Coordinates of C-alpha atoms and ligand atoms in Angstrom, one line a residue:
M1 CA 124.1 -77.1 66.3
A2 CA 124.0 -73.1 65.1
E3 CA 122.8 -70.9 68.2
M4 CA 119.6 -68.7 67.3
P5 CA 120.1 -65.2 66.5
S6 CA 118.8 -62.8 69.3
A7 CA 116.5 -60.2 69.0
E8 CA 118.7 -57.7 68.8
D9 CA 120.6 -59.6 65.9
W10 CA 117.3 -59.7 64.5
K11 CA 116.3 -56.0 64.7
R12 CA 119.5 -54.8 63.1
E13 CA 119.5 -57.1 60.3
A14 CA 115.5 -55.6 59.8
I15 CA 117.2 -52.2 59.4
H16 CA 118.9 -53.6 56.2
L17 CA 116.4 -54.9 55.1
H18 CA 115.2 -53.8 51.1
F19 CA 111.6 -55.1 51.0
R20 CA 110.1 -55.6 47.8
N21 CA 106.9 -54.3 47.6
Q22 CA 105.8 -54.5 43.8
A23 CA 103.6 -57.4 41.6
F24 CA 105.6 -59.8 40.1
I25 CA 104.7 -60.0 36.6
E26 CA 106.0 -61.8 33.7
G27 CA 109.8 -62.0 35.4
K28 CA 109.6 -58.3 36.4
Y29 CA 108.8 -56.2 39.5
V30 CA 106.3 -54.0 38.4
A31 CA 103.8 -50.8 40.2
A32 CA 100.2 -51.4 40.1
R33 CA 98.9 -49.5 36.5
S34 CA 97.0 -47.3 38.8
G35 CA 99.6 -46.4 40.9
K36 CA 98.0 -47.5 44.0
T37 CA 99.4 -48.3 46.9
F38 CA 98.9 -49.7 50.5
D39 CA 100.5 -49.9 54.1
C40 CA 102.3 -52.7 54.9
V41 CA 102.1 -52.8 58.8
N42 CA 104.1 -54.5 61.0
P43 CA 101.4 -56.0 63.8
A44 CA 104.4 -56.2 66.8
T45 CA 104.4 -52.0 66.7
G46 CA 101.8 -50.8 64.4
E47 CA 104.7 -49.2 62.3
V48 CA 104.2 -48.8 58.3
L49 CA 107.2 -51.0 57.1
T50 CA 106.5 -50.3 53.4
K51 CA 103.8 -49.8 50.8
V52 CA 102.8 -52.2 48.6
A53 CA 101.2 -52.2 45.1
A54 CA 97.8 -52.5 45.0
S55 CA 96.8 -54.8 41.6
D56 CA 94.0 -54.7 40.3
K57 CA 92.2 -55.9 37.6
E58 CA 94.0 -54.2 35.0
D59 CA 96.8 -56.4 36.9
V60 CA 95.3 -58.8 37.3
D61 CA 94.6 -59.2 33.3
R62 CA 98.1 -58.2 32.8
A63 CA 99.3 -61.4 34.8
V64 CA 97.1 -63.9 33.5
A65 CA 98.2 -62.7 29.7
A66 CA 101.6 -63.3 30.9
A67 CA 100.8 -66.7 32.5
R68 CA 98.7 -68.2 29.5
K69 CA 101.6 -67.0 27.2
A70 CA 104.5 -68.7 29.0
F71 CA 101.7 -71.8 29.1
E72 CA 101.0 -71.9 25.8
S73 CA 104.9 -71.5 24.7
G74 CA 105.4 -75.0 26.2
A75 CA 108.9 -73.5 27.9
W76 CA 107.5 -74.9 31.4
S77 CA 104.3 -76.9 30.5
R78 CA 106.1 -79.1 27.9
M79 CA 109.2 -78.9 29.7
A80 CA 110.2 -82.7 30.8
P81 CA 109.2 -83.8 34.0
A82 CA 113.1 -84.7 35.4
A83 CA 113.9 -80.7 34.3
R84 CA 110.8 -79.1 36.0
K85 CA 112.1 -81.0 38.9
K86 CA 115.5 -79.3 38.6
K87 CA 114.5 -76.0 38.8
L88 CA 112.8 -76.4 41.6
Q89 CA 114.7 -77.9 43.4
K90 CA 117.4 -75.2 42.7
L91 CA 113.6 -73.0 44.3
A92 CA 113.9 -74.6 46.8
E93 CA 117.3 -74.5 47.8
L94 CA 117.5 -70.7 47.1
M95 CA 114.9 -70.5 49.7
I96 CA 117.1 -72.2 52.5
K97 CA 119.9 -70.6 51.1
H98 CA 117.6 -67.0 52.2
A99 CA 116.1 -68.4 55.0
G100 CA 116.7 -66.1 57.6
E101 CA 115.8 -62.8 55.6
L102 CA 112.5 -65.2 54.3
A103 CA 111.9 -65.3 58.3
L104 CA 112.4 -61.9 59.0
L105 CA 109.9 -60.7 56.5
E106 CA 107.5 -63.3 57.4
T107 CA 107.6 -62.3 61.4
L108 CA 107.7 -58.7 60.7
D109 CA 104.7 -58.5 58.3
M110 CA 102.6 -61.1 60.4
G111 CA 104.1 -60.9 63.7
K112 CA 104.5 -64.9 64.3
P113 CA 107.8 -65.8 66.7
I114 CA 110.5 -65.5 65.1
R115 CA 111.4 -69.4 66.3
D116 CA 108.3 -70.6 64.8
S117 CA 109.2 -68.5 61.2
S118 CA 112.5 -70.0 61.1
S119 CA 112.2 -73.3 62.3
I120 CA 108.5 -74.4 60.8
D121 CA 107.5 -71.8 58.1
I122 CA 110.1 -71.4 55.9
P123 CA 111.6 -74.8 56.1
A124 CA 108.3 -76.2 55.8
A125 CA 107.8 -74.2 52.3
A126 CA 111.2 -74.7 51.1
N127 CA 110.5 -78.8 51.7
C128 CA 107.0 -78.5 50.2
I129 CA 108.5 -77.1 46.8
A130 CA 111.3 -79.6 46.8
W131 CA 109.0 -82.6 48.0
N132 CA 106.4 -82.1 44.7
A133 CA 109.8 -81.4 42.5
E134 CA 110.9 -84.8 43.7
A135 CA 107.3 -86.4 42.8
V136 CA 107.2 -85.3 39.4
D137 CA 108.9 -87.8 37.6
K138 CA 107.9 -90.5 39.4
L139 CA 104.5 -90.5 38.0
Y140 CA 103.4 -92.9 35.5
D141 CA 99.8 -92.9 33.3
Q142 CA 98.2 -95.4 32.5
I143 CA 96.8 -98.1 30.0
A144 CA 93.3 -98.8 30.5
P145 CA 92.3 -102.6 30.7
T146 CA 90.5 -102.4 27.2
D147 CA 89.4 -104.5 24.3
P148 CA 93.1 -106.1 22.8
N149 CA 92.0 -104.2 19.8
V150 CA 92.3 -100.9 21.2
V151 CA 94.8 -98.9 23.2
A152 CA 93.1 -96.6 25.7
L153 CA 95.5 -94.0 27.4
V154 CA 94.6 -92.3 30.7
T155 CA 96.8 -89.0 30.8
R156 CA 97.3 -86.3 32.9
E157 CA 97.9 -82.6 31.3
P158 CA 97.8 -79.6 33.5
L159 CA 95.1 -77.5 34.0
G160 CA 97.3 -74.2 32.2
V161 CA 96.5 -71.2 34.2
V162 CA 96.1 -71.3 38.2
G163 CA 95.0 -68.5 40.1
A164 CA 96.2 -68.8 44.2
V165 CA 94.6 -67.0 46.5
V166 CA 96.0 -67.4 50.1
P167 CA 95.6 -65.7 53.9
W168 CA 97.7 -64.4 56.0
N169 CA 98.3 -66.9 58.9
F170 CA 101.2 -69.2 57.3
P171 CA 101.5 -66.4 54.3
L172 CA 104.7 -68.1 52.1
L173 CA 103.7 -72.0 53.4
M174 CA 100.2 -71.6 52.4
A175 CA 101.6 -70.0 49.2
C176 CA 104.0 -73.2 48.4
W177 CA 101.2 -75.8 49.2
K178 CA 99.3 -74.3 46.0
L179 CA 103.0 -73.5 43.9
G180 CA 104.3 -76.8 44.5
P181 CA 102.0 -79.1 42.9
A182 CA 100.7 -76.6 40.3
L183 CA 104.5 -75.6 39.0
A184 CA 105.1 -79.2 39.3
T185 CA 102.5 -80.4 36.8
G186 CA 103.1 -78.0 34.4
N187 CA 100.9 -75.1 35.2
S188 CA 101.4 -71.4 35.3
V189 CA 99.9 -69.3 38.4
V190 CA 98.9 -65.9 39.3
L191 CA 99.0 -65.9 43.3
K192 CA 97.3 -63.5 45.4
P193 CA 98.9 -63.1 48.6
A194 CA 96.8 -62.0 51.4
E195 CA 96.8 -58.2 52.0
Q196 CA 98.1 -58.5 55.3
S197 CA 101.2 -60.5 54.7
P198 CA 102.7 -60.2 50.8
L199 CA 106.5 -59.7 51.4
T200 CA 107.7 -63.2 51.3
A201 CA 105.1 -64.2 48.6
I202 CA 106.5 -60.9 46.6
R203 CA 110.2 -62.0 47.2
L204 CA 109.9 -65.6 46.0
G205 CA 109.3 -64.0 42.8
E206 CA 112.8 -63.3 42.1
L207 CA 113.9 -66.4 43.8
T208 CA 111.8 -68.0 40.8
A209 CA 113.1 -66.4 37.8
E210 CA 116.8 -67.1 40.0
A211 CA 116.1 -70.8 39.6
G212 CA 115.1 -70.7 36.2
I213 CA 111.7 -70.8 36.3
P214 CA 110.4 -69.3 32.9
E215 CA 109.0 -65.9 33.0
G216 CA 105.7 -65.4 33.1
V217 CA 105.2 -68.9 35.1
V218 CA 104.9 -67.7 38.4
N219 CA 103.3 -64.2 38.9
I220 CA 102.7 -62.4 42.4
L221 CA 100.1 -59.8 42.4
P222 CA 99.7 -58.0 46.1
G223 CA 96.1 -56.2 46.4
F224 CA 93.1 -57.0 47.8
G225 CA 90.3 -59.2 47.9
E226 CA 87.2 -57.3 46.3
T227 CA 89.6 -56.2 43.7
A228 CA 92.3 -58.4 42.9
G229 CA 90.9 -61.8 44.3
Q230 CA 88.0 -61.4 42.2
A231 CA 89.2 -60.3 39.0
I232 CA 90.9 -63.6 39.4
G233 CA 88.0 -65.8 40.5
L234 CA 86.3 -63.9 37.7
H235 CA 88.4 -64.5 34.8
D236 CA 87.9 -65.9 31.7
D237 CA 91.0 -67.3 30.7
V238 CA 91.7 -68.2 34.3
D239 CA 91.8 -72.1 34.5
G240 CA 91.4 -73.0 38.1
V241 CA 91.5 -71.5 41.7
A242 CA 93.1 -72.9 44.8
F243 CA 91.9 -71.4 48.0
T244 CA 92.4 -70.9 51.5
G245 CA 91.0 -68.9 53.5
S246 CA 87.2 -68.0 55.2
A247 CA 84.5 -70.1 54.1
E248 CA 82.4 -67.1 53.5
V249 CA 85.2 -66.2 50.8
G250 CA 86.0 -69.6 49.4
K251 CA 81.6 -69.6 48.6
L252 CA 82.6 -66.4 47.0
F253 CA 85.4 -68.5 44.8
L254 CA 82.0 -70.7 43.8
Q255 CA 79.9 -68.3 42.5
Y256 CA 82.6 -66.7 40.8
A257 CA 83.4 -69.9 38.7
G258 CA 80.1 -70.2 37.7
R259 CA 79.4 -66.3 36.9
S260 CA 82.4 -66.6 34.7
N261 CA 84.2 -70.0 32.9
M262 CA 82.8 -72.8 35.0
K263 CA 86.6 -73.1 36.2
H264 CA 87.9 -75.6 38.6
V265 CA 87.8 -74.2 42.5
S266 CA 89.2 -76.0 45.2
L267 CA 88.6 -74.6 48.9
E268 CA 90.5 -74.8 51.9
C269 CA 88.0 -72.9 54.5
G270 CA 89.3 -73.3 58.2
G271 CA 87.8 -75.5 60.6
K272 CA 86.5 -75.3 64.7
T273 CA 88.6 -78.3 65.9
P274 CA 87.2 -80.7 68.5
H275 CA 90.1 -81.6 70.7
I276 CA 88.2 -84.7 72.7
V277 CA 90.2 -86.3 76.1
M278 CA 88.6 -89.1 77.4
A279 CA 88.7 -90.2 81.0
D280 CA 90.9 -92.8 80.1
C281 CA 93.4 -90.5 78.4
P282 CA 97.1 -92.7 78.1
D283 CA 98.9 -89.5 78.7
I284 CA 97.2 -86.3 80.7
E285 CA 100.6 -84.5 80.5
A286 CA 101.0 -84.4 76.7
A287 CA 97.3 -84.1 76.2
A288 CA 97.4 -80.7 78.1
K289 CA 100.4 -79.5 76.4
A290 CA 98.8 -80.7 73.0
A291 CA 95.3 -78.9 74.3
A292 CA 97.0 -75.5 75.0
F293 CA 100.1 -75.4 72.1
G294 CA 96.7 -76.6 69.9
I295 CA 95.1 -73.4 70.4
F296 CA 98.0 -71.1 71.2
F297 CA 100.4 -71.7 68.3
N298 CA 100.6 -69.1 65.8
Q299 CA 98.5 -66.6 68.5
G300 CA 95.3 -69.3 67.1
E301 CA 95.5 -68.5 63.9
V302 CA 95.3 -71.3 62.8
C303 CA 93.0 -73.2 60.8
N304 CA 93.3 -76.3 62.5
A305 CA 93.5 -74.8 65.8
G306 CA 92.2 -76.9 68.8
S307 CA 89.5 -74.5 69.5
R308 CA 87.3 -76.8 71.4
L309 CA 88.4 -78.6 74.3
L310 CA 85.7 -81.6 74.9
V311 CA 86.6 -83.0 78.1
D312 CA 85.1 -86.0 80.3
R313 CA 83.6 -84.2 83.3
R314 CA 84.6 -86.5 85.5
I315 CA 88.5 -84.9 84.5
K316 CA 87.7 -81.9 83.6
D317 CA 89.1 -79.5 86.4
E318 CA 92.0 -81.2 87.0
F319 CA 93.2 -81.6 83.3
L320 CA 91.7 -77.5 82.7
D321 CA 94.3 -76.9 85.2
K322 CA 96.8 -78.3 83.5
V323 CA 96.1 -76.5 80.0
M324 CA 96.0 -73.3 81.6
K325 CA 99.5 -74.1 83.7
V326 CA 101.3 -74.7 80.1
G327 CA 98.9 -71.2 78.7
E328 CA 100.2 -69.4 81.4
R329 CA 103.8 -69.2 80.2
L330 CA 102.8 -68.5 76.7
Q331 CA 102.6 -65.4 77.3
P332 CA 102.6 -62.9 73.9
G333 CA 105.9 -61.6 73.6
D334 CA 108.0 -60.0 71.3
P335 CA 108.2 -61.5 68.0
L336 CA 111.6 -61.3 67.4
D337 CA 112.8 -62.4 70.7
P338 CA 113.5 -66.4 69.9
K339 CA 112.1 -66.5 73.5
T340 CA 108.9 -65.8 72.3
R341 CA 106.5 -68.7 71.9
M342 CA 103.0 -66.0 71.1
G343 CA 103.6 -63.5 68.4
A344 CA 101.2 -60.1 67.7
I345 CA 97.9 -60.6 66.2
V346 CA 97.8 -59.9 62.7
D347 CA 96.2 -56.7 62.6
K348 CA 93.8 -54.3 64.3
T349 CA 90.9 -55.5 62.6
Q350 CA 91.8 -59.1 63.6
L351 CA 92.2 -58.1 67.3
E352 CA 89.1 -56.3 67.6
R353 CA 87.6 -59.6 66.2
V354 CA 89.4 -61.8 69.0
L355 CA 88.4 -59.3 71.4
G356 CA 84.6 -59.4 70.0
Y357 CA 84.8 -62.9 70.6
I358 CA 85.8 -63.0 73.9
E359 CA 83.1 -60.6 75.0
A360 CA 80.0 -62.7 73.4
G361 CA 81.8 -65.3 75.3
K362 CA 81.0 -63.3 78.6
K363 CA 77.9 -62.4 77.3
E364 CA 76.6 -65.5 77.0
G365 CA 77.4 -67.3 79.8
A366 CA 80.8 -69.3 79.6
E367 CA 83.7 -68.8 82.5
L368 CA 86.3 -66.8 82.0
R369 CA 89.3 -68.5 83.4
M370 CA 92.5 -67.1 82.1
G371 CA 93.0 -64.0 80.2
G372 CA 90.8 -62.2 77.6
K373 CA 92.5 -58.6 77.7
R374 CA 94.7 -56.9 75.1
A375 CA 98.5 -57.2 76.2
R376 CA 101.1 -54.9 75.3
A377 CA 99.5 -52.1 73.8
E378 CA 102.0 -50.1 74.8
S379 CA 104.3 -51.3 71.7
G380 CA 101.9 -50.3 69.5
G381 CA 101.1 -54.2 68.4
F382 CA 98.6 -56.2 69.1
Y383 CA 98.5 -58.7 71.3
I384 CA 96.0 -60.9 73.3
E385 CA 96.6 -63.2 76.2
P386 CA 95.9 -66.7 76.3
T387 CA 92.5 -67.1 76.9
V388 CA 90.4 -70.2 78.2
F389 CA 86.6 -70.0 78.7
D390 CA 85.1 -72.9 80.8
K391 CA 81.5 -74.4 80.9
V392 CA 81.1 -73.7 77.2
D393 CA 77.7 -74.9 75.9
N394 CA 78.5 -75.9 71.5
R395 CA 75.7 -73.7 71.0
M396 CA 77.5 -70.3 71.8
K397 CA 78.7 -68.3 69.5
I398 CA 82.4 -68.6 70.8
A399 CA 82.1 -72.9 69.8
Q400 CA 80.5 -72.2 66.5
E401 CA 82.1 -69.5 65.0
E402 CA 85.9 -69.4 64.2
I403 CA 87.7 -67.1 66.2
F404 CA 91.2 -67.4 64.6
G405 CA 92.4 -65.8 68.0
P406 CA 94.4 -67.5 71.3
V407 CA 90.8 -68.8 72.5
L408 CA 90.2 -72.2 73.8
S409 CA 86.0 -72.9 74.6
T410 CA 86.1 -75.7 77.3
I411 CA 82.5 -78.4 77.1
T412 CA 81.9 -81.4 79.0
F413 CA 80.7 -84.4 78.2
V414 CA 79.6 -88.0 79.7
E415 CA 79.7 -90.5 77.4
P416 CA 81.8 -91.3 74.3
E417 CA 78.9 -90.7 72.1
E418 CA 77.8 -87.3 73.2
A419 CA 81.6 -86.7 72.7
I420 CA 81.3 -87.5 69.0
R421 CA 78.2 -85.9 69.0
I422 CA 79.2 -82.6 69.8
G423 CA 82.3 -83.0 67.9
N424 CA 80.9 -83.0 64.4
D425 CA 77.6 -80.3 65.7
T426 CA 79.6 -77.7 63.5
M427 CA 80.0 -76.9 60.2
Y428 CA 83.2 -77.5 59.8
G429 CA 84.8 -80.8 59.4
L430 CA 88.1 -80.0 59.0
A431 CA 90.1 -81.7 61.6
A432 CA 89.8 -83.6 65.0
A433 CA 91.6 -85.1 67.8
I434 CA 90.8 -87.6 70.3
W435 CA 92.8 -88.8 73.2
T436 CA 92.0 -92.7 74.7
R437 CA 93.8 -95.7 75.9
D438 CA 90.8 -97.9 74.4
I439 CA 91.7 -98.8 70.7
N440 CA 87.4 -99.6 69.8
T441 CA 86.6 -96.1 71.4
A442 CA 89.6 -94.9 69.3
H443 CA 88.7 -97.0 66.1
R444 CA 85.1 -95.9 66.4
A445 CA 85.9 -92.3 66.9
A446 CA 88.2 -91.9 64.0
K447 CA 85.1 -93.2 61.7
A448 CA 82.8 -91.2 63.4
L449 CA 84.1 -87.4 63.4
R450 CA 83.4 -86.0 59.9
A451 CA 87.0 -84.4 59.4
G452 CA 89.9 -84.3 57.0
V453 CA 92.1 -85.1 59.3
V454 CA 91.8 -86.8 62.5
W455 CA 94.7 -87.4 65.3
V456 CA 94.8 -90.3 68.2
N457 CA 96.6 -89.4 71.0
C458 CA 98.4 -86.5 69.1
F459 CA 97.6 -83.1 68.1
D460 CA 98.9 -81.2 64.8
E461 CA 100.7 -84.4 63.1
G462 CA 101.8 -83.4 59.3
D463 CA 103.6 -84.4 56.9
M464 CA 104.2 -84.0 53.5
S465 CA 102.7 -87.0 52.5
T466 CA 100.0 -87.0 54.2
P467 CA 96.9 -85.1 52.4
F468 CA 95.3 -82.0 54.2
G469 CA 92.0 -80.4 53.9
G470 CA 88.3 -81.1 55.2
F471 CA 84.9 -82.0 54.7
K472 CA 81.6 -79.9 54.7
Q473 CA 82.4 -76.0 54.9
S474 CA 85.5 -76.8 55.4
G475 CA 86.3 -77.0 51.9
F476 CA 87.5 -79.5 49.2
G477 CA 90.2 -80.6 47.6
R478 CA 93.1 -81.7 49.2
D479 CA 96.7 -79.5 50.3
K480 CA 100.1 -81.6 49.8
S481 CA 100.8 -86.0 49.3
I482 CA 100.5 -86.9 46.0
H483 CA 96.6 -85.9 45.8
A484 CA 97.3 -82.7 45.6
L485 CA 99.2 -83.0 42.4
S486 CA 95.6 -84.6 40.6
K487 CA 94.1 -80.7 41.9
Y488 CA 96.2 -78.9 39.5
T489 CA 95.5 -81.4 36.3
E490 CA 92.6 -82.7 33.7
L491 CA 92.2 -86.6 33.0
K492 CA 92.4 -87.1 28.9
T493 CA 91.4 -90.6 27.5
T494 CA 93.3 -91.1 23.9
W495 CA 91.8 -93.9 21.7
I496 CA 93.8 -95.5 19.6
R497 CA 92.3 -98.2 17.4
L498 CA 95.0 -101.4 16.1
H499 CA 94.4 -102.0 12.2
Ligands
NDP1 P1 89.5 -64.6 53.8 O1 88.8 -65.5 53.6 O2 88.7 -63.1 53.9 O3 91.1 -63.7 53.0 C1 91.7 -65.3 52.4 C2 91.8 -64.5 51.0 O4 90.9 -64.0 50.0 C3 92.8 -63.2 51.0 O5 94.3 -63.2 49.8 C4 92.1 -62.4 50.2 O6 92.6 -61.5 49.9 C5 91.0 -63.2 49.4 N1 90.0 -62.4 49.3 C6 88.9 -61.2 50.5 N2 88.0 -61.3 49.7 C7 88.1 -61.2 49.0 C8 87.0 -61.5 47.6 N3 85.6 -60.8 47.9 N4 87.1 -62.2 46.7 C9 88.2 -62.9 46.0 N5 88.9 -62.8 47.2 C10 89.0 -62.6 48.8 O7 90.2 -64.5 54.8 P2 90.6 -63.3 56.2 O8 92.2 -63.6 55.6 O9 90.3 -62.0 56.0 O10 90.9 -63.6 57.3 C11 89.1 -64.2 57.6 C12 88.9 -65.1 58.4 O11 89.1 -66.4 57.7 C13 89.9 -65.8 59.8 O12 89.5 -65.1 61.2 C14 89.5 -67.0 60.2 O13 88.1 -67.4 59.9 C15 89.3 -67.2 58.4 N6 90.7 -68.2 57.6 C16 90.7 -69.3 57.4 C17 92.3 -69.8 56.8 C18 92.3 -71.2 57.1 O14 94.0 -70.9 56.8 N7 91.4 -71.9 56.7 C19 93.5 -68.8 57.0 C20 93.2 -67.2 57.1 C21 92.0 -67.0 57.7 P3 92.6 -59.8 51.4 O15 93.8 -60.3 52.1 O16 93.3 -58.4 50.5 O17 91.4 -59.5 51.8

């Protein structure tokens, strides 16, 4: 196996990085029409990496017009699926070829450990593009079982122009979860990355051109949610929006659709995952490790983070000690150091937000057992210690609201039914996990938990072949798997009478 570069190697490479920092419209990098830019900050140091084009409504209009023109031309939308497949495979190959650079951009921009961006984010993003490419020439339309004197074709067609608005926690991966199926099914896309982490998405623009995807099919608009994001949501010529982010903004997209052209909307809006550990847990060590990584991985900035640990009262003390032992080893460090397992929080606002939740937890009477403070402040960056609360009541703010930081809330229960009730007592329903040796408890819980994904005796398992998305206010519509493709298509029925 090739040796992982050292922190010094990555830092040397970072000095020579050329940041693409403009919008990518109709195959070219362009400044925002207004000429405005915003600072792109490295959360590990607080330093400005580059100034990025602040696209707004005018730029959205330009990008949507380019996307529409490309769609109507048929250069992509009517290309044979097998030919689209080849271009997307090429894109995936280019992403792997430039994986080191993309991983470095992701880590510098967002603060996640280079170990994760290079071994998880970038390979998974490329795999998502490749998987969708592979799928698209293996899908058949249908003929309905009607009267034999007619033929009724049930076919799928691309929506047209798709807006993709994505968050900062897995910047390139979230972009590719939208781009993969949207492009595979023949749509044109206008993508707005989060303002905190636009660099990999911008770089991807160039790679789509190199892969031979026609100009105008992929447009990337860095900018703010209230301007560029809103303009995409309200645009009358955008046929569908695929969104990942907070429930609050997800609801705005529903309003935007109602106020404009009733565009399709799909939402992936976070969660408050219950991680349930029964007294008959088959492997306490594995469960404790999963509970710790489930909340501290990616600095806790994960929509399905196991932020509520629900443990049987009889084993709570022993179990929590084990979780904290793992957590102690995950102290935040320089994201460019390959040994670092927890990096920097994405920006100062999020740092303060998470610290605010920690204060709220203390005030409401939860017992702070570990961490709770800012770390490495001398670096100029935004780090938080892995934090564990015990004696949490599910009605507390830290148990109900999505913190999006490395903060675990521990809640105890006596009966399995109580664990399910507490687990479901949240506005979210993205994911849930349960550890038990009893097959009946496992099946009953899996059915009763109102969540889009349930893990039994494991946590955070995932594959491109399985759908991801939530119940309740975690949103609707699924990313990944064959099911995601239908989100980007319309069903058409064509009747042909035989004479
Ligand atoms: P937001 O929901 O605010 O942002 C997600 C995307 O929507 C970004 O591209 C953002 O742009 C855009 N956006 C923001 N406001 C608007 C608006 N008024 N109209 C249109 N688009 C808008 O999430 P944040 O990134 O600010 O994170 C806040 C919280 O959201 C987190 O703490 C977490 O709770 C949750 N979250 C959930 C995620 C998930 O995977 N489910 C991922 C990330 C966040 P911009 O960045 O420019 O504001």
